[in-house]
mmCIF file of C-alpha atoms in Angstrom:
data_model
loop_
_atom_site.group_PDB
_atom_site.id
_atom_site.type_symbol
_atom_site.label_atom_id
_atom_site.label_comp_id
_atom_site.label_asym_id
_atom_site.label_seq_id
_atom_site.Cartn_x
_atom_site.Cartn_y
_atom_site.Cartn_z
ATOM 1 C CA MET L 844 0.000 0.000 0.000
ATOM 2 C CA LYS L 845 2.444 2.647 -1.178
ATOM 3 C CA THR L 846 1.506 6.290 -0.923
ATOM 4 C CA SER L 847 3.052 9.516 -2.196
ATOM 5 C CA ASN L 848 1.868 12.473 -0.167
ATOM 6 C CA LYS L 849 3.974 15.491 0.664
ATOM 7 C CA GLY L 850 5.748 15.385 4.015
ATOM 8 C CA THR L 851 5.094 17.219 7.230
ATOM 9 C CA THR L 852 7.514 18.205 9.947
ATOM 10 C CA PHE L 853 7.575 17.611 13.671
ATOM 11 C CA LEU L 854 10.387 17.903 16.168
ATOM 12 C CA SER L 855 10.722 14.283 17.207
ATOM 13 C CA ALA L 856 10.794 13.074 13.616
ATOM 14 C CA ALA L 857 13.438 15.634 12.689
ATOM 15 C CA VAL L 858 15.647 14.666 15.600
ATOM 16 C CA ILE L 859 15.289 10.976 14.842
ATOM 17 C CA ALA L 860 15.845 11.509 11.120
ATOM 18 C CA GLY L 861 19.111 13.205 12.030
ATOM 19 C CA GLY L 862 20.088 10.136 14.008
ATOM 20 C CA LEU L 863 19.313 7.908 11.063
ATOM 21 C CA VAL L 864 22.044 9.570 8.985
ATOM 22 C CA ALA L 865 24.524 7.534 11.013
ATOM 23 C CA THR L 866 23.285 4.322 9.410
ATOM 24 C CA THR L 867 25.798 1.502 9.505
ATOM 25 C CA ALA L 868 26.986 -0.385 6.439
ATOM 26 C CA HIS L 869 25.529 -3.546 7.922
ATOM 27 C CA ALA L 870 22.086 -1.972 8.312
ATOM 28 C CA GLN L 871 22.195 -0.674 4.711
ATOM 29 C CA ASP L 872 22.844 -4.164 3.354
ATOM 30 C CA THR L 873 19.934 -5.754 5.217
ATOM 31 C CA GLU L 874 16.310 -5.586 4.123
ATOM 32 C CA PHE L 875 13.712 -4.742 6.760
ATOM 33 C CA THR L 876 9.924 -4.785 6.681
ATOM 34 C CA ILE L 877 7.890 -2.594 8.987
ATOM 35 C CA ALA L 878 4.109 -3.082 9.026
ATOM 36 C CA VAL L 879 1.914 -0.239 10.224
ATOM 37 C CA SER L 880 -1.607 -1.184 11.334
ATOM 38 C CA ILE L 881 -3.961 1.731 12.040
ATOM 39 C CA PRO L 882 -7.692 2.448 12.148
ATOM 40 C CA ALA L 883 -9.238 3.749 8.944
ATOM 41 C CA ALA L 884 -10.369 7.375 8.773
ATOM 42 C CA THR L 885 -13.543 6.721 10.746
ATOM 43 C CA HIS L 886 -13.456 10.226 12.227
ATOM 44 C CA GLY L 887 -11.356 13.361 11.988
ATOM 45 C CA TRP L 888 -8.510 12.329 14.277
ATOM 46 C CA THR L 889 -7.964 8.953 12.632
ATOM 47 C CA GLY L 890 -8.141 10.730 9.277
ATOM 48 C CA GLY L 891 -5.119 12.690 10.482
ATOM 49 C CA VAL L 892 -3.437 9.453 11.584
ATOM 50 C CA VAL L 893 -3.849 7.937 8.109
ATOM 51 C CA TYR L 894 -2.492 11.098 6.485
ATOM 52 C CA HIS L 895 0.603 11.259 8.683
ATOM 53 C CA ALA L 896 1.260 7.497 8.407
ATOM 54 C CA GLN L 897 1.259 7.736 4.634
ATOM 55 C CA GLU L 898 3.585 10.750 4.779
ATOM 56 C CA ALA L 899 6.023 8.921 7.035
ATOM 57 C CA GLU L 900 5.882 5.807 4.839
ATOM 58 C CA ARG L 901 7.035 7.833 1.832
ATOM 59 C CA GLN L 902 9.733 9.691 3.741
ATOM 60 C CA ILE L 903 11.230 6.562 5.340
ATOM 61 C CA GLU L 904 11.279 4.589 2.103
ATOM 62 C CA GLU L 905 12.861 7.473 0.212
ATOM 63 C CA ALA L 906 15.574 7.884 2.837
ATOM 64 C CA TYR L 907 16.189 4.154 3.375
ATOM 65 C CA PRO L 908 15.532 1.979 0.297
ATOM 66 C CA ASN L 909 16.296 -1.134 2.347
ATOM 67 C CA ILE L 910 13.236 -0.494 4.565
ATOM 68 C CA ASP L 911 9.835 -1.502 3.221
ATOM 69 C CA VAL L 912 6.936 0.131 5.056
ATOM 70 C CA ILE L 913 3.473 -1.390 4.665
ATOM 71 C CA VAL L 914 0.559 0.750 5.883
ATOM 72 C CA SER L 915 -2.695 -1.108 6.517
ATOM 73 C CA THR L 916 -5.962 0.470 7.667
ATOM 74 C CA ALA L 917 -8.957 -1.244 9.278
ATOM 75 C CA SER L 918 -12.498 -0.044 9.865
ATOM 76 C CA SER L 919 -13.117 -2.100 13.027
ATOM 77 C CA ALA L 920 -11.306 -4.129 15.663
ATOM 78 C CA THR L 921 -12.349 -7.336 13.940
ATOM 79 C CA ALA L 922 -11.024 -6.073 10.616
ATOM 80 C CA GLN L 923 -7.742 -5.073 12.262
ATOM 81 C CA VAL L 924 -7.314 -8.560 13.717
ATOM 82 C CA SER L 925 -7.826 -10.042 10.234
ATOM 83 C CA SER L 926 -5.390 -7.516 8.793
ATOM 84 C CA LEU L 927 -2.710 -8.545 11.295
ATOM 85 C CA GLU L 928 -3.185 -12.190 10.351
ATOM 86 C CA ASP L 929 -2.770 -11.334 6.664
ATOM 87 C CA LEU L 930 0.297 -9.159 7.264
ATOM 88 C CA SER L 931 1.982 -11.894 9.300
ATOM 89 C CA ALA L 932 1.096 -14.624 6.826
ATOM 90 C CA THR L 933 2.377 -12.804 3.741
ATOM 91 C CA ASN L 934 5.430 -10.976 5.147
ATOM 92 C CA GLU L 935 8.372 -11.606 7.426
ATOM 93 C CA LEU L 936 7.813 -8.645 9.720
ATOM 94 C CA ASP L 937 10.794 -7.131 11.468
ATOM 95 C CA ALA L 938 8.552 -4.632 13.219
ATOM 96 C CA LEU L 939 4.894 -3.864 13.756
ATOM 97 C CA VAL L 940 3.712 -0.346 14.504
ATOM 98 C CA ILE L 941 0.123 -0.567 15.676
ATOM 99 C CA LEU L 942 -2.516 1.863 16.836
ATOM 100 C CA PRO L 943 -5.035 -0.649 18.244
ATOM 101 C CA PHE L 944 -8.695 -0.112 17.405
ATOM 102 C CA THR L 945 -9.507 -1.353 20.902
ATOM 103 C CA SER L 946 -7.188 -2.499 23.655
ATOM 104 C CA GLU L 947 -8.743 -5.790 24.711
ATOM 105 C CA GLU L 948 -9.492 -7.231 21.256
ATOM 106 C CA LEU L 949 -6.046 -6.513 19.806
ATOM 107 C CA THR L 950 -3.888 -7.621 22.732
ATOM 108 C CA GLY L 951 -3.933 -11.334 21.902
ATOM 109 C CA PRO L 952 -3.310 -10.924 18.152
ATOM 110 C CA VAL L 953 -0.405 -8.512 18.761
ATOM 111 C CA GLU L 954 1.059 -10.925 21.305
ATOM 112 C CA GLN L 955 0.947 -13.611 18.618
ATOM 113 C CA VAL L 956 2.909 -11.369 16.226
ATOM 114 C CA ALA L 957 5.434 -10.587 18.969
ATOM 115 C CA SER L 958 5.980 -14.306 19.586
ATOM 116 C CA ASN L 959 7.695 -14.460 16.175
ATOM 117 C CA GLY L 960 10.396 -12.078 17.391
ATOM 118 C CA THR L 961 8.797 -9.013 15.782
ATOM 119 C CA PHE L 962 9.626 -5.639 17.331
ATOM 120 C CA ILE L 963 6.364 -4.133 18.627
ATOM 121 C CA THR L 964 5.625 -0.408 18.715
ATOM 122 C CA VAL L 965 2.248 0.559 20.197
ATOM 123 C CA VAL L 966 0.790 4.012 19.566
ATOM 124 C CA ASP L 967 -1.906 5.929 21.432
ATOM 125 C CA ARG L 968 -4.490 3.300 22.478
ATOM 126 C CA GLY L 969 -2.469 0.888 24.614
ATOM 127 C CA LEU L 970 -2.762 -2.873 24.850
ATOM 128 C CA ALA L 971 -4.314 -4.580 27.865
ATOM 129 C CA ASP L 972 -0.871 -6.095 28.535
ATOM 130 C CA PRO L 973 1.852 -3.457 28.050
ATOM 131 C CA SER L 974 4.624 -6.016 28.572
ATOM 132 C CA ILE L 975 4.096 -7.110 24.943
ATOM 133 C CA GLN L 976 5.384 -3.817 23.518
ATOM 134 C CA ASP L 977 8.998 -2.757 22.990
ATOM 135 C CA LEU L 978 8.126 0.888 22.383
ATOM 136 C CA TYR L 979 5.104 3.007 23.314
ATOM 137 C CA VAL L 980 4.355 6.467 21.867
ATOM 138 C CA ALA L 981 1.348 8.529 22.951
ATOM 139 C CA GLY L 982 0.127 11.867 24.138
ATOM 140 C CA ASP L 983 -0.359 12.525 27.834
ATOM 141 C CA ASN L 984 -4.022 11.587 28.188
ATOM 142 C CA ILE L 985 -4.118 12.170 31.924
ATOM 143 C CA ALA L 986 -2.914 15.732 31.282
ATOM 144 C CA VAL L 987 -5.590 16.177 28.577
ATOM 145 C CA GLY L 988 -8.271 15.448 31.178
ATOM 146 C CA ALA L 989 -6.612 17.113 34.163
ATOM 147 C CA ASN L 990 -5.645 20.361 32.402
ATOM 148 C CA THR L 991 -9.161 20.755 31.010
ATOM 149 C CA ALA L 992 -10.731 20.031 34.414
ATOM 150 C CA GLU L 993 -8.497 22.534 36.210
ATOM 151 C CA TRP L 994 -9.516 25.237 33.739
ATOM 152 C CA LEU L 995 -13.208 24.325 34.141
ATOM 153 C CA VAL L 996 -13.060 24.329 37.951
ATOM 154 C CA ASP L 997 -11.538 27.797 37.857
ATOM 155 C CA LYS L 998 -14.097 29.202 35.407
ATOM 156 C CA LEU L 999 -17.108 27.716 37.270
ATOM 157 C CA GLY L 1000 -15.831 28.895 40.634
ATOM 158 C CA GLY L 1001 -15.524 25.320 41.867
ATOM 159 C CA GLU L 1002 -19.238 24.457 41.649
ATOM 160 C CA GLY L 1003 -21.925 23.571 39.116
ATOM 161 C CA GLU L 1004 -23.417 20.674 37.148
ATOM 162 C CA ILE L 1005 -21.735 19.106 34.136
ATOM 163 C CA VAL L 1006 -22.039 16.123 31.797
ATOM 164 C CA VAL L 1007 -19.214 14.088 30.256
ATOM 165 C CA LEU L 1008 -18.934 12.045 27.063
ATOM 166 C CA ARG L 1009 -16.537 9.085 26.910
ATOM 167 C CA GLY L 1010 -14.794 7.746 23.800
ATOM 168 C CA ILE L 1011 -14.220 4.073 22.921
ATOM 169 C CA PRO L 1012 -13.447 1.671 25.792
ATOM 170 C CA THR L 1013 -9.644 1.875 25.685
ATOM 171 C CA VAL L 1014 -6.707 2.560 27.968
ATOM 172 C CA ILE L 1015 -6.403 6.148 26.741
ATOM 173 C CA ASP L 1016 -10.091 6.871 27.375
ATOM 174 C CA ASP L 1017 -9.673 5.497 30.905
ATOM 175 C CA GLU L 1018 -6.648 7.782 31.405
ATOM 176 C CA ARG L 1019 -8.463 10.900 30.159
ATOM 177 C CA ILE L 1020 -11.426 10.209 32.422
ATOM 178 C CA GLN L 1021 -9.093 9.510 35.346
ATOM 179 C CA GLY L 1022 -7.239 12.807 34.863
ATOM 180 C CA PHE L 1023 -10.501 14.745 34.532
ATOM 181 C CA THR L 1024 -12.443 13.176 37.409
ATOM 182 C CA GLU L 1025 -9.545 13.311 39.875
ATOM 183 C CA VAL L 1026 -9.567 17.103 39.564
ATOM 184 C CA ILE L 1027 -13.374 17.489 39.480
ATOM 185 C CA ASP L 1028 -13.762 15.275 42.572
ATOM 186 C CA LYS L 1029 -11.784 17.794 44.597
ATOM 187 C CA SER L 1030 -14.345 20.514 43.791
ATOM 188 C CA ASP L 1031 -18.094 20.918 44.388
ATOM 189 C CA ILE L 1032 -18.845 20.341 40.716
ATOM 190 C CA LYS L 1033 -21.305 17.464 40.150
ATOM 191 C CA ILE L 1034 -20.985 15.162 37.143
ATOM 192 C CA LEU L 1035 -24.638 14.516 36.242
ATOM 193 C CA ASP L 1036 -23.926 11.817 33.666
ATOM 194 C CA ILE L 1037 -21.033 10.122 31.864
ATOM 195 C CA GLN L 1038 -21.568 7.731 28.934
ATOM 196 C CA TYR L 1039 -19.734 6.442 25.846
ATOM 197 C CA ALA L 1040 -20.224 8.077 22.446
ATOM 198 C CA ASN L 1041 -17.296 6.237 20.808
ATOM 199 C CA TRP L 1042 -15.473 9.343 19.550
ATOM 200 C CA ASN L 1043 -18.210 9.666 16.946
ATOM 201 C CA GLN L 1044 -19.852 12.984 16.096
ATOM 202 C CA ASP L 1045 -23.276 11.521 15.318
ATOM 203 C CA GLU L 1046 -23.340 9.412 18.486
ATOM 204 C CA ALA L 1047 -22.252 12.439 20.497
ATOM 205 C CA PHE L 1048 -25.107 14.444 18.995
ATOM 206 C CA THR L 1049 -27.622 11.776 20.016
ATOM 207 C CA LEU L 1050 -26.157 11.363 23.506
ATOM 208 C CA MET L 1051 -26.144 15.119 24.079
ATOM 209 C CA GLN L 1052 -29.795 15.273 23.043
ATOM 210 C CA ASP L 1053 -30.500 12.666 25.726
ATOM 211 C CA TYR L 1054 -28.555 14.663 28.310
ATOM 212 C CA LEU L 1055 -30.430 17.853 27.432
ATOM 213 C CA GLY L 1056 -33.749 16.047 27.751
ATOM 214 C CA LYS L 1057 -32.862 14.564 31.159
ATOM 215 C CA TYR L 1058 -31.238 17.576 32.833
ATOM 216 C CA PRO L 1059 -32.860 21.048 32.974
ATOM 217 C CA ASN L 1060 -29.558 22.704 33.859
ATOM 218 C CA ILE L 1061 -26.103 21.865 32.521
ATOM 219 C CA ASP L 1062 -23.361 24.363 33.232
ATOM 220 C CA ALA L 1063 -20.726 22.707 31.071
ATOM 221 C CA VAL L 1064 -19.945 19.715 28.856
ATOM 222 C CA TRP L 1065 -16.639 17.923 28.498
ATOM 223 C CA ALA L 1066 -16.825 16.063 25.205
ATOM 224 C CA ASN L 1067 -13.373 14.470 25.632
ATOM 225 C CA ASP L 1068 -12.689 14.817 21.877
ATOM 226 C CA ASP L 1069 -13.196 17.494 19.218
ATOM 227 C CA ASP L 1070 -15.181 15.267 16.838
ATOM 228 C CA MET L 1071 -17.661 14.582 19.628
ATOM 229 C CA LEU L 1072 -17.593 18.272 20.578
ATOM 230 C CA LEU L 1073 -19.016 19.214 17.176
ATOM 231 C CA GLY L 1074 -21.958 16.846 17.768
ATOM 232 C CA VAL L 1075 -22.481 18.312 21.237
ATOM 233 C CA LEU L 1076 -22.505 21.882 19.952
ATOM 234 C CA GLU L 1077 -25.028 20.996 17.260
ATOM 235 C CA ALA L 1078 -27.351 19.390 19.816
ATOM 236 C CA VAL L 1079 -27.097 22.354 22.205
ATOM 237 C CA ASP L 1080 -27.756 24.853 19.426
ATOM 238 C CA MET L 1081 -30.745 22.878 18.120
ATOM 239 C CA ALA L 1082 -32.201 22.751 21.648
ATOM 240 C CA GLY L 1083 -31.669 26.491 22.091
ATOM 241 C CA ARG L 1084 -30.133 25.899 25.529
ATOM 242 C CA ASP L 1085 -28.262 28.911 26.881
ATOM 243 C CA ASP L 1086 -27.481 27.354 30.289
ATOM 244 C CA VAL L 1087 -24.462 25.532 28.798
ATOM 245 C CA LYS L 1088 -21.701 28.041 29.489
ATOM 246 C CA TYR L 1089 -18.804 25.906 28.276
ATOM 247 C CA ALA L 1090 -18.493 23.005 25.827
ATOM 248 C CA LEU L 1091 -14.947 21.624 25.640
ATOM 249 C CA GLY L 1092 -13.329 18.865 23.646
ATOM 250 C CA GLY L 1093 -9.715 17.912 23.032
ATOM 251 C CA ASN L 1094 -7.201 16.844 20.330
ATOM 252 C CA GLY L 1095 -6.722 20.221 18.654
ATOM 253 C CA MET L 1096 -8.920 19.767 15.568
ATOM 254 C CA LYS L 1097 -8.356 22.539 13.045
ATOM 255 C CA GLN L 1098 -12.008 23.639 13.161
ATOM 256 C CA VAL L 1099 -11.932 23.875 16.966
ATOM 257 C CA ILE L 1100 -8.601 25.722 16.973
ATOM 258 C CA GLU L 1101 -10.262 28.289 14.708
ATOM 259 C CA MET L 1102 -13.000 28.706 17.342
ATOM 260 C CA VAL L 1103 -10.364 29.237 20.038
ATOM 261 C CA MET L 1104 -8.481 31.723 17.886
ATOM 262 C CA ALA L 1105 -11.746 33.638 17.320
ATOM 263 C CA GLY L 1106 -12.346 33.870 21.081
ATOM 264 C CA ASP L 1107 -15.467 31.705 21.080
ATOM 265 C CA GLU L 1108 -17.147 32.217 24.477
ATOM 266 C CA ARG L 1109 -18.455 28.634 24.762
ATOM 267 C CA THR L 1110 -15.323 26.906 23.483
ATOM 268 C CA PRO L 1111 -12.395 29.169 24.425
ATOM 269 C CA ILE L 1112 -9.794 26.396 24.928
ATOM 270 C CA SER L 1113 -8.716 23.004 23.633
ATOM 271 C CA THR L 1114 -5.896 20.542 24.313
ATOM 272 C CA PRO L 1115 -3.524 19.037 21.727
ATOM 273 C CA TYR L 1116 -3.302 15.341 20.950
ATOM 274 C CA ALA L 1117 -1.578 15.327 17.589
ATOM 275 C CA PRO L 1118 -2.335 12.492 15.120
ATOM 276 C CA SER L 1119 1.219 12.996 13.807
ATOM 277 C CA MET L 1120 2.348 10.855 16.760
ATOM 278 C CA ILE L 1121 1.958 7.850 14.429
ATOM 279 C CA ALA L 1122 4.743 9.286 12.252
ATOM 280 C CA SER L 1123 6.939 9.881 15.311
ATOM 281 C CA ALA L 1124 6.483 6.213 16.224
ATOM 282 C CA MET L 1125 7.306 5.051 12.691
ATOM 283 C CA PHE L 1126 10.536 7.081 12.578
ATOM 284 C CA MET L 1127 11.537 5.781 15.994
ATOM 285 C CA THR L 1128 10.909 2.223 14.833
ATOM 286 C CA ALA L 1129 12.919 2.792 11.656
ATOM 287 C CA ALA L 1130 15.785 4.042 13.809
ATOM 288 C CA GLN L 1131 15.757 0.710 15.602
ATOM 289 C CA PHE L 1132 16.774 -0.981 12.328
ATOM 290 C CA ALA L 1133 18.456 1.696 10.195
ATOM 291 C CA GLY L 1134 20.682 3.343 12.741
ATOM 292 C CA GLN L 1135 22.643 2.688 15.888
ATOM 293 C CA ALA L 1136 19.736 3.921 17.984
ATOM 294 C CA PRO L 1137 18.069 1.150 20.010
ATOM 295 C CA MET L 1138 14.505 2.188 20.793
ATOM 296 C CA ARG L 1139 12.897 0.970 23.991
ATOM 297 C CA GLY L 1140 10.565 2.605 26.493
ATOM 298 C CA SER L 1141 7.618 5.020 26.595
ATOM 299 C CA PHE L 1142 7.461 8.457 25.004
ATOM 300 C CA LYS L 1143 4.689 10.884 26.017
ATOM 301 C CA LEU L 1144 3.870 14.152 24.252
ATOM 302 C CA ASP L 1145 2.699 16.969 26.515
ATOM 303 C CA ALA L 1146 -0.868 18.402 26.475
ATOM 304 C CA PRO L 1147 -0.790 22.089 27.447
ATOM 305 C CA LEU L 1148 -3.968 24.157 27.143
ATOM 306 C CA ILE L 1149 -4.533 25.765 23.746
ATOM 307 C CA THR L 1150 -5.752 29.324 24.338
ATOM 308 C CA PRO L 1151 -6.388 32.365 22.109
ATOM 309 C CA GLU L 1152 -2.900 33.545 23.040
ATOM 310 C CA ASN L 1153 -1.052 30.457 21.764
ATOM 311 C CA ALA L 1154 -3.571 28.906 19.322
ATOM 312 C CA ASP L 1155 -1.524 29.930 16.286
ATOM 313 C CA GLN L 1156 1.195 27.509 17.432
ATOM 314 C CA PHE L 1157 -1.249 24.597 17.070
ATOM 315 C CA TYR L 1158 -2.987 25.682 13.852
ATOM 316 C CA PHE L 1159 -1.974 23.953 10.598
ATOM 317 C CA PRO L 1160 -4.298 25.101 7.791
ATOM 318 C CA ASP L 1161 -3.100 22.431 5.308
ATOM 319 C CA SER L 1162 -3.718 19.532 7.710
ATOM 320 C CA PRO L 1163 -6.823 17.368 7.149
ATOM 321 C CA PHE L 1164 -7.479 17.500 10.901
#
């Protein structure tokens, strides 16, 4: 699945690419295959993941002809399991870079791939058993939740009634909720309801309609994700509810960053969770084979608040997300 999109830049990739220049003669003479298994563009963020994975595939193969990168997308956890079986059956994989659709369903299949001696890089949504992975790359999901909650507690004066939308049952969703609720629990703010909307805009719209029907007053909404935030905002606007003072998401979607830059009163902040982390993980994995740079451990990208004052630093008009 070769692609040919124009490249993007990010600090970690640039640093690692610099390290790859020191490739050894032995590494240049050996062929390596790196499979990349990611969710299909089922919503905005994963659309960004696909874009950046394809960019990194082209850049790595151009720089290192002895590395073959295979990018595979899947529209469900079941499809991703089947994709892994196909990739393993038809290729001798030196490495697998995987962003699991769900944690529980992909843990066993990834463990099976690892049993063949394949280097495992896990991105974003962790596995149920982290001991399987050699390398883990993700944003700081606890900070995404905690930083948003601290801002909300301050703006609401430490009291009020809010509702929360969860994503897909995964490790990263658990971490975001943990970071958010640990801060909220120290205030007098009451979480009226908290349910899954699967990081899907349409499901978020429907869930928010249910919340609005059940609760006559909602001071704020934490949608957990910018795709879901758009569904929430649509539901609130259709209901004509002016009690919702703040509606916040996360991930730094281009459309939401534009709202922050414009000083939107209801959505004045966001938090970054860049889909380009898949490319960072791919470059790190390539370094494991193409350079004298053994890659082991966990790498977390920070999640500072995006405000009108710094929003331009997180705004990329040519990005699909």
